[in-house]
Structures are given as C-alpha cells and as structure tokens.
Amino acid sequence: MIEFRDVNKYYGEYHALRGISATIRAGEFFSLLGPSGCGKTTLLRTIAGFEDISSGAVLIDGRDATEIPANKRPTNMVFQSYAIFPHMSVAQNVAFGLRRDPGSKAEKAARVEEALAMVGLKGYGDRAAHALSGGQRQRVALARALILKPKVLLLDEPLSALDKKMREHMQVELIKLQRQVGITFILVTHDQEEALVMSDRIAVMFEGRIAQLADPETLYRRPATKDVANFIGVMNFLPAEVVTEAAGRIAVDVQGLGRTEIAADQAPGAVTGEPATVGFRPETLTILYDGQAAPERETPGSVEEVVYYGDMTYYDVRLDGVDKPVRISMRNTPGRPVLDIGTRTRVAWSPTALVLFR
Ligand code: ATP
C-alpha cells in the first residue's frame, strides 16, 4: 500500500530521515514507534503529502506520491489535537469532512450516521461538540476522517491527550474499528506499550533510521539492537564474549552465567573473540524455591531489592560473580511468600531466552 524507497529528508543541514526503506501492506495496523525527535511524524507526513522529501521515493498503491497532490491522496490524517469545532454539533463536525462532496443533504446525513455508528457514537449527532469528553471528541475526529472512506488512515499520536484509562479503552476500540473497516492504519506513537498492543507490525525508529521492523512478538523476544531492547520493555544486560561460532550454534561466556550455547537467530552480528552483551527479559528468570529443580540452567544469587505489585513481585537479584543486580519478575501465587532482602536464592534461566548483541 505504501512503500518508502531510501527516503531522505533534510531540514536545512539537519538530516531528519536517513535512508528509510520499508513497505506497509494493505489492511495492516502499522506503527511508527520511537523517542521524541526520531523522525516518525516527518515520515507519516510524507505519506499525507504535508512534507516533501529530499531524495528517494514514497509510493502509494504503486504510484509515485509526488504525482498525487495532497488533497487527492487516498489518505486521511487524525491529529493529536483533534481539532474539533466546539461551536458545531457532532454531526456538523463529522459532515465537515464531506464539505466538498457533491452528494445530497439526505445522503450526507446518512453517511454521518454511518460514520458515527462506526465509532460508537450512534445518536450523538445533535450534541454540541464542546459537551463531549476527551474520548468522545477523539471518536468524532475519527468519524470525520473515516467518512471520506480513505484507503489509509494516518494517526499522529491520536490518544496522547487522553488519560490512561480512556487511552487503554480507545486502544481496544481502534483495533476493533480497524478490523471492521479493513483499511490500513498507520499510527505514530512514542508509547511502546501502545504500539505492542495495537500493531500487526512496528517500525522502531532512532535518529532518522528504522532500527527494526517486525511484529510485536519478534521485537520483544528478538530485538535486533540494544536500543530496541531498551526501548521496548525491560531488558537485563550482562557482559559476554563469543567463544566459537559453528553450524548455526554459538558458544558464549556470560558473566555470572558461565559458558552457554545459543542459536544464530539469538545473536544478530556475533563475531568470535569479540566482546558482546547478552540480554534477557525479567520474566524469563525464575527464583527457585527450596528443593525445586531448575528445568535447564541455574545460578545462585542474593536478593537485593523487592518491589511488590500485588499480582507480581519484582526482585533485583545479584547473581554470584556479576557486577550489578538483574531484574526478575515473578507471579505471586498463594503459599509462596514474598522473599526478604538478603535471602540467598537459586535463579533458573534458559539459554533459549538469551539475546546476544554486539
Ligand atoms: P515527536 O514525538 O517529538 O513529535 P518525532 O519522532 O515525530 O518526534 P519529528 O517531528 O519527525 O520527530 O522530527 C524529527 C526531527 O526533525 C526533530 O529533530 C525535529 O526537531 C526536526 N524537525 C521537524 N520539523 C522540522 C522543521 N519544520 N524544521 C526544522 N526541523 C524540523
């Protein structure tokens, strides 16, 4: 649906987009995720035609976007500040999208009703827009964009003005809406959780480049770089060294964990004899209770910090022979007391949960 071919964008001297190549498929929920200033909004705006590129190409449905004026593109944008007209009714706001449409008044009214029903605001047409909640306003903005039946809906941080509860609610609503209408959604967000929850695929961006483009599970389980691993969820890191690489199996010495073997797909860019870093997620470690056998490997350590969350407890455990503690998340179960600071423990881990970074 959308293709970026080596897209570069300069603002004066500043190189905001640095060789972006990616394809966004028709009908997918795609997110551009990254910290403030990484270029995600700029990239989104190149699709809408609000931003020229310095070199490369943006293709929309196979056509070079430069041939299509912004107002003729099969795209529509929903902004962070959703720009609802407070003095108009809900229906007038939604119908605003149709102002250049030649259809009859009755036809337009029917389309407004249809769009409002789509976003869960059936019967709200006569309400004054200023009398709506933040979540309802955002729905009006969505309805106004959807009424034009775009092939691609561009969403620039559309939920960031909402409080946490409403945001979570709207995330689910947006996923449902996307499935129902079947059009391509492209979301810009700096919220990793939001991207993981909503997207079919995510492009993680840093400093004008895509660091990794993958589905949420791959990004979480097999991040391609330390930056990606750090940006998405919590990752423990330990110093390591690659000992040998042979036939897709890689032997590494990991501080505290000793020598272990991992598969090639767990080690993007491993080079024998070079220092590296091993990463693993807090939930891939288990604190063993007395007498419990480790399914695979185990390492002794001491509890340094305990943070109780009700359903979960986060432990910082200093593994023997390791400079700094690792974070372990454990589900609390009846009959298993929360451990005290200072407790000696054994920590179970699995070589398959490790990721090795250069
Ligand atoms: P945020 O989440 O803060 O909006 P972003 O990832 O969307 O960040 P962009 O808005 O795409 O980032 O901006 C990328 C970089 O380009 C930033 O460093 C920004 O300061 C710069 N930039 C954006 N627009 C312009 C402009 N019109 N002129 C000059 N520099 C700009």
Coordinates of C-alpha atoms and ligand atoms in Angstrom, one line a residue:
M1 CA 0.0 0.0 0.0
I2 CA 2.8 2.4 1.0
E3 CA 6.5 1.9 0.0
F4 CA 9.4 4.0 1.2
R5 CA 12.5 3.7 -1.1
D6 CA 15.6 5.1 0.5
V7 CA 13.8 8.2 1.7
N8 CA 16.0 11.1 3.0
K9 CA 14.8 14.3 4.4
Y10 CA 16.8 17.4 5.3
Y11 CA 15.6 20.4 7.3
G12 CA 18.4 22.8 6.2
E13 CA 21.6 21.0 7.5
Y14 CA 19.6 18.6 9.7
H15 CA 19.2 15.1 8.4
A16 CA 15.8 14.1 9.8
L17 CA 15.2 10.9 7.7
R18 CA 18.2 8.8 6.9
G19 CA 17.6 6.3 4.1
I20 CA 14.2 4.9 5.1
S21 CA 13.2 1.8 3.2
A22 CA 10.0 -0.1 4.2
T23 CA 6.8 -1.5 2.9
I24 CA 3.4 -1.1 4.6
R25 CA 0.9 -3.7 3.5
A26 CA -2.8 -3.0 2.6
G27 CA -5.1 -3.7 5.6
E28 CA -2.4 -3.8 8.3
F29 CA -2.2 -1.9 11.5
F30 CA 1.3 -0.4 11.3
S31 CA 3.0 1.7 13.9
L32 CA 6.0 4.0 13.8
L33 CA 7.5 3.9 17.2
G34 CA 10.4 5.8 18.7
P35 CA 11.6 8.5 21.1
S36 CA 10.8 12.2 20.5
G37 CA 12.6 13.7 17.5
C38 CA 13.4 10.3 15.8
G39 CA 11.5 11.4 12.7
K40 CA 8.3 9.4 12.9
T41 CA 5.9 12.3 12.4
T42 CA 8.0 13.6 9.5
L43 CA 7.8 10.1 7.9
L44 CA 4.0 10.0 8.4
R45 CA 3.6 13.5 6.9
T46 CA 5.4 12.4 3.7
I47 CA 2.6 9.9 3.1
A48 CA -0.1 12.6 3.6
G49 CA 1.8 14.9 1.3
F50 CA 2.4 17.5 4.0
E51 CA 6.1 17.1 3.8
D52 CA 8.4 16.9 0.7
I53 CA 11.3 14.5 0.7
S54 CA 14.9 15.4 -0.2
S55 CA 15.7 12.2 -2.1
G56 CA 14.3 8.7 -2.5
A57 CA 10.6 7.9 -3.2
V58 CA 7.3 7.3 -1.5
L59 CA 4.9 5.1 -3.4
I60 CA 1.2 5.0 -2.6
D61 CA -0.6 2.0 -4.1
G62 CA 2.3 1.6 -6.6
R63 CA 2.2 5.3 -7.7
D64 CA 4.9 7.8 -7.0
A65 CA 3.4 10.1 -4.4
T66 CA 4.9 13.2 -5.9
E67 CA 2.5 12.8 -8.8
I68 CA -0.5 12.9 -6.4
P69 CA -1.4 16.3 -4.8
A70 CA -2.0 16.1 -1.0
N71 CA -5.8 16.6 -1.4
K72 CA -6.1 13.8 -4.0
R73 CA -4.2 11.1 -2.0
P74 CA -6.2 8.1 -0.7
T75 CA -5.2 9.0 2.8
N76 CA -6.6 10.9 5.7
M77 CA -5.0 12.1 8.9
V78 CA -6.2 12.2 12.5
F79 CA -4.1 14.6 14.7
Q80 CA -3.1 14.6 18.3
S81 CA -5.0 17.8 18.9
Y82 CA -8.1 16.6 17.2
A83 CA -9.3 20.0 16.0
I84 CA -13.0 19.6 16.7
F85 CA -15.0 22.7 16.2
P86 CA -16.6 23.4 19.6
H87 CA -19.4 25.7 18.3
M88 CA -20.7 23.0 15.9
S89 CA -22.8 19.9 16.7
V90 CA -21.2 16.4 16.5
A91 CA -22.9 15.8 13.2
Q92 CA -21.7 19.1 11.7
N93 CA -18.2 18.3 12.7
V94 CA -18.3 14.9 11.1
A95 CA -20.0 16.3 7.9
F96 CA -17.2 18.8 7.7
G97 CA -15.2 16.1 6.0
L98 CA -17.8 16.0 3.2
R99 CA -18.0 19.7 2.6
R100 CA -16.6 19.4 -1.0
D101 CA -18.7 16.3 -1.7
P102 CA -21.4 16.7 -4.3
G103 CA -23.9 14.4 -2.5
S104 CA -27.4 15.4 -1.5
K105 CA -28.2 16.5 2.1
A106 CA -30.0 13.3 2.9
E107 CA -27.2 11.2 1.5
K108 CA -24.7 13.1 3.6
A109 CA -26.8 12.8 6.8
A110 CA -26.9 9.0 6.2
R111 CA -23.2 8.9 5.8
V112 CA -22.7 10.9 9.0
E113 CA -24.9 8.5 10.9
E114 CA -23.0 5.5 9.5
A115 CA -19.6 7.1 10.5
L116 CA -20.9 7.9 14.0
A117 CA -22.1 4.3 14.4
M118 CA -18.7 3.1 13.4
V119 CA -17.0 4.9 16.2
G120 CA -19.7 4.0 18.8
L121 CA -21.4 7.4 18.8
K122 CA -24.8 6.5 17.3
G123 CA -27.4 9.1 18.3
Y124 CA -24.9 11.7 19.3
G125 CA -25.2 13.8 16.2
D126 CA -27.2 16.7 17.7
R127 CA -24.9 17.1 20.7
A128 CA -22.8 20.2 21.0
A129 CA -19.2 19.2 20.4
H130 CA -18.0 21.2 23.4
A131 CA -20.1 19.0 25.6
L132 CA -18.2 15.8 24.9
S133 CA -15.5 14.0 26.9
G134 CA -11.9 13.8 25.5
G135 CA -12.5 10.2 24.3
Q136 CA -15.8 11.2 22.6
R137 CA -14.1 14.1 20.8
Q138 CA -11.4 11.7 19.6
R139 CA -14.1 9.5 18.2
V140 CA -15.6 12.4 16.4
A141 CA -12.3 13.2 14.8
L142 CA -12.0 9.5 13.7
A143 CA -15.5 9.6 12.3
R144 CA -14.7 12.8 10.4
A145 CA -11.6 11.1 8.9
L146 CA -13.4 7.8 8.1
I147 CA -16.4 9.3 6.4
L148 CA -14.2 10.0 3.4
K149 CA -13.5 6.3 3.2
P150 CA -9.7 6.7 2.8
K151 CA -7.6 3.6 2.0
V152 CA -5.1 4.7 4.6
L153 CA -5.8 6.3 7.9
L154 CA -2.8 8.2 9.3
L155 CA -2.9 8.6 13.1
D156 CA -0.4 11.0 14.7
E157 CA -0.4 10.2 18.5
P158 CA -4.2 10.3 18.5
L159 CA -4.6 9.1 22.0
S160 CA -1.9 11.0 23.8
A161 CA -4.3 13.7 25.1
L162 CA -6.4 11.1 26.9
D163 CA -6.0 9.8 30.5
K164 CA -4.6 6.3 31.0
K165 CA -7.9 4.5 31.4
M166 CA -9.5 6.2 28.4
R167 CA -6.4 5.6 26.3
E168 CA -6.5 1.9 27.0
H169 CA -10.2 1.8 26.2
M170 CA -9.7 3.7 22.9
Q171 CA -6.8 1.4 22.0
V172 CA -9.1 -1.6 22.0
E173 CA -11.8 0.4 20.2
L174 CA -9.3 1.4 17.5
I175 CA -8.2 -2.2 17.0
K176 CA -11.8 -3.3 16.6
L177 CA -12.5 -0.4 14.3
Q178 CA -9.6 -1.2 12.1
R179 CA -10.7 -4.9 11.8
Q180 CA -14.2 -3.7 11.0
V181 CA -13.4 -1.2 8.3
G182 CA -10.4 -3.2 7.0
I183 CA -8.4 -0.2 5.9
T184 CA -4.7 0.4 6.5
F185 CA -4.0 2.2 9.8
I186 CA -0.6 3.9 10.3
L187 CA 0.0 5.1 13.8
V188 CA 2.7 7.3 15.2
T189 CA 3.4 6.8 18.9
H190 CA 6.3 7.1 21.4
D191 CA 4.4 4.7 23.7
Q192 CA 5.9 1.2 23.3
E193 CA 3.0 -0.5 25.1
E194 CA 0.5 1.2 22.8
A195 CA 2.4 0.0 19.8
L196 CA 2.7 -3.6 21.1
V197 CA -1.0 -3.8 21.9
M198 CA -2.3 -2.4 18.7
S199 CA 0.0 -3.2 15.8
D200 CA 0.4 -6.0 13.3
R201 CA 3.9 -4.7 12.7
I202 CA 6.0 -1.9 14.1
A203 CA 9.0 0.1 12.7
V204 CA 11.2 1.2 15.6
M205 CA 13.0 4.4 14.8
F206 CA 16.0 6.1 16.2
E207 CA 17.7 9.3 14.8
G208 CA 16.0 9.1 11.4
R209 CA 16.6 5.4 10.8
I210 CA 14.5 2.3 11.2
A211 CA 16.4 0.1 13.7
Q212 CA 14.0 -2.8 13.3
L213 CA 10.7 -3.6 11.5
A214 CA 8.9 -6.6 12.8
D215 CA 5.7 -8.0 14.5
P216 CA 5.4 -7.2 18.3
E217 CA 6.4 -10.6 19.5
T218 CA 9.6 -10.6 17.4
L219 CA 10.5 -7.1 18.6
Y220 CA 10.0 -8.2 22.2
R221 CA 11.7 -11.6 22.0
R222 CA 14.4 -11.0 19.4
P223 CA 15.3 -7.3 19.4
A224 CA 17.9 -6.6 16.8
T225 CA 19.8 -4.0 18.8
K226 CA 20.4 -2.9 22.4
D227 CA 18.5 0.3 21.7
V228 CA 15.4 -1.6 20.5
A229 CA 15.7 -3.9 23.5
N230 CA 15.9 -1.0 25.9
F231 CA 13.1 1.0 24.3
I232 CA 10.6 -2.0 24.4
G233 CA 10.1 -3.3 27.9
V234 CA 12.8 -4.1 30.4
M235 CA 15.9 -5.9 29.4
N236 CA 18.8 -7.2 31.7
F237 CA 22.2 -6.9 30.2
L238 CA 25.4 -8.8 31.1
P239 CA 28.8 -8.6 29.5
A240 CA 29.7 -11.6 27.4
E241 CA 32.3 -12.9 24.9
V242 CA 31.7 -15.0 21.8
V243 CA 33.9 -18.2 22.0
T244 CA 33.0 -20.1 18.8
E245 CA 30.5 -20.0 16.0
A246 CA 29.9 -23.2 14.1
A247 CA 26.9 -24.6 12.2
G248 CA 24.5 -22.0 13.5
R249 CA 25.3 -22.6 17.1
I250 CA 27.3 -20.0 19.1
A251 CA 29.1 -20.6 22.3
V252 CA 29.3 -17.6 24.6
D253 CA 30.9 -16.9 28.0
V254 CA 28.4 -14.7 30.0
Q255 CA 29.4 -13.0 33.2
G256 CA 27.8 -14.9 36.1
L257 CA 26.1 -17.5 33.9
G258 CA 29.2 -19.2 32.5
R259 CA 29.5 -20.8 29.1
T260 CA 26.3 -21.4 27.2
E261 CA 25.2 -22.2 23.7
I262 CA 22.7 -20.2 21.7
A263 CA 21.3 -20.3 18.2
A264 CA 22.3 -18.0 15.4
D265 CA 19.0 -16.2 15.4
Q266 CA 19.6 -15.2 19.0
A267 CA 22.8 -13.4 18.1
P268 CA 22.5 -10.7 15.5
G269 CA 26.0 -9.9 14.3
A270 CA 28.0 -12.1 16.7
V271 CA 31.8 -12.1 16.0
T272 CA 34.1 -14.7 17.5
G273 CA 36.5 -13.3 20.0
E274 CA 34.8 -10.0 20.3
P275 CA 33.1 -8.6 23.5
A276 CA 29.4 -8.6 23.3
T277 CA 26.4 -8.1 25.6
V278 CA 23.8 -10.7 26.5
G279 CA 20.2 -9.5 27.2
F280 CA 17.3 -11.3 28.8
R281 CA 13.8 -10.3 29.9
P282 CA 12.9 -10.2 33.7
E283 CA 10.1 -12.9 33.2
T284 CA 12.5 -15.4 31.6
L285 CA 14.2 -15.8 35.0
T286 CA 12.6 -17.8 37.9
I287 CA 13.6 -17.8 41.6
L288 CA 13.6 -21.4 42.6
Y289 CA 12.1 -22.4 46.0
D290 CA 14.0 -24.8 48.3
G291 CA 14.2 -28.3 46.7
Q292 CA 12.8 -27.1 43.3
A293 CA 14.9 -28.3 40.4
A294 CA 15.9 -26.0 37.5
P295 CA 14.4 -27.2 34.2
E296 CA 17.6 -26.1 32.4
R297 CA 20.4 -24.0 34.0
E298 CA 20.6 -22.3 37.4
T299 CA 22.9 -19.7 39.1
P300 CA 23.0 -18.7 42.8
G301 CA 22.5 -15.2 43.9
S302 CA 21.2 -12.8 46.7
V303 CA 18.0 -10.7 46.8
E304 CA 18.9 -7.0 46.9
E305 CA 15.6 -5.3 46.3
V306 CA 11.9 -6.3 46.5
V307 CA 9.1 -4.4 44.8
Y308 CA 5.6 -5.9 45.5
Y309 CA 2.8 -5.2 42.9
G310 CA 0.0 -7.5 44.2
D311 CA -0.1 -9.9 41.3
M312 CA 3.6 -9.7 40.7
T313 CA 6.8 -9.1 42.6
Y314 CA 9.9 -7.6 41.0
Y315 CA 13.2 -8.7 42.6
D316 CA 16.6 -7.3 42.0
V317 CA 19.0 -10.3 42.5
R318 CA 22.7 -10.1 42.4
L319 CA 23.9 -13.3 40.8
D320 CA 27.2 -14.6 42.1
G321 CA 30.1 -13.2 40.0
V322 CA 28.0 -10.4 38.4
D323 CA 28.7 -6.7 39.0
K324 CA 25.1 -5.4 39.1
P325 CA 21.8 -6.9 40.0
V326 CA 19.4 -8.4 37.5
R327 CA 15.6 -7.7 37.5
I328 CA 13.4 -10.8 37.9
S329 CA 9.6 -10.6 37.7
M330 CA 7.7 -13.4 39.5
R331 CA 4.0 -14.0 39.5
N332 CA 2.7 -14.2 43.1
T333 CA 1.0 -17.4 44.0
P334 CA -0.8 -18.5 47.2
G335 CA 1.5 -20.4 49.5
R336 CA 4.7 -18.8 48.1
P337 CA 5.7 -16.0 50.4
V338 CA 7.5 -12.9 49.0
L339 CA 11.2 -13.2 49.7
D340 CA 13.1 -10.8 52.0
I341 CA 16.0 -8.6 51.0
G342 CA 19.2 -10.6 51.7
T343 CA 17.7 -14.0 51.0
R344 CA 20.1 -16.4 49.3
T345 CA 18.4 -18.0 46.2
R346 CA 19.0 -20.0 43.1
V347 CA 17.8 -18.5 39.8
A348 CA 16.7 -20.7 36.9
W349 CA 17.3 -19.4 33.4
S350 CA 17.2 -20.8 29.9
P351 CA 19.7 -20.4 27.1
T352 CA 16.8 -20.0 24.6
A353 CA 15.7 -16.8 26.3
L354 CA 19.1 -15.0 25.8
V355 CA 19.8 -12.5 23.0
L356 CA 23.3 -11.5 22.2
F357 CA 24.2 -8.0 20.9
R358 CA 27.4 -6.6 19.6
Ligands
ATP1 P1 7.8 13.8 18.4 O1 7.3 12.6 19.0 O2 8.5 14.7 19.4 O3 6.9 14.5 17.5 P2 9.1 12.7 16.0 O4 9.8 11.5 16.1 O5 7.8 12.8 15.5 O6 9.1 13.4 17.5 P3 9.7 14.7 14.0 O7 8.6 15.6 14.4 O8 9.5 13.8 12.8 O9 10.0 13.7 15.3 O10 11.1 15.5 13.9 C1 12.3 14.9 13.5 C2 13.4 15.9 13.7 O11 13.3 16.9 12.7 C3 13.4 16.6 15.0 O12 14.7 16.8 15.5 C4 12.8 18.0 14.7 O13 13.3 18.9 15.6 C5 13.2 18.2 13.3 N1 12.1 18.9 12.6 C6 10.9 18.6 12.4 N2 10.2 19.5 11.7 C7 11.1 20.5 11.3 C8 11.0 21.7 10.6 N3 9.9 22.1 10.0 N4 12.1 22.4 10.5 C9 13.3 22.0 11.1 N5 13.4 20.9 11.8 C10 12.3 20.1 11.9

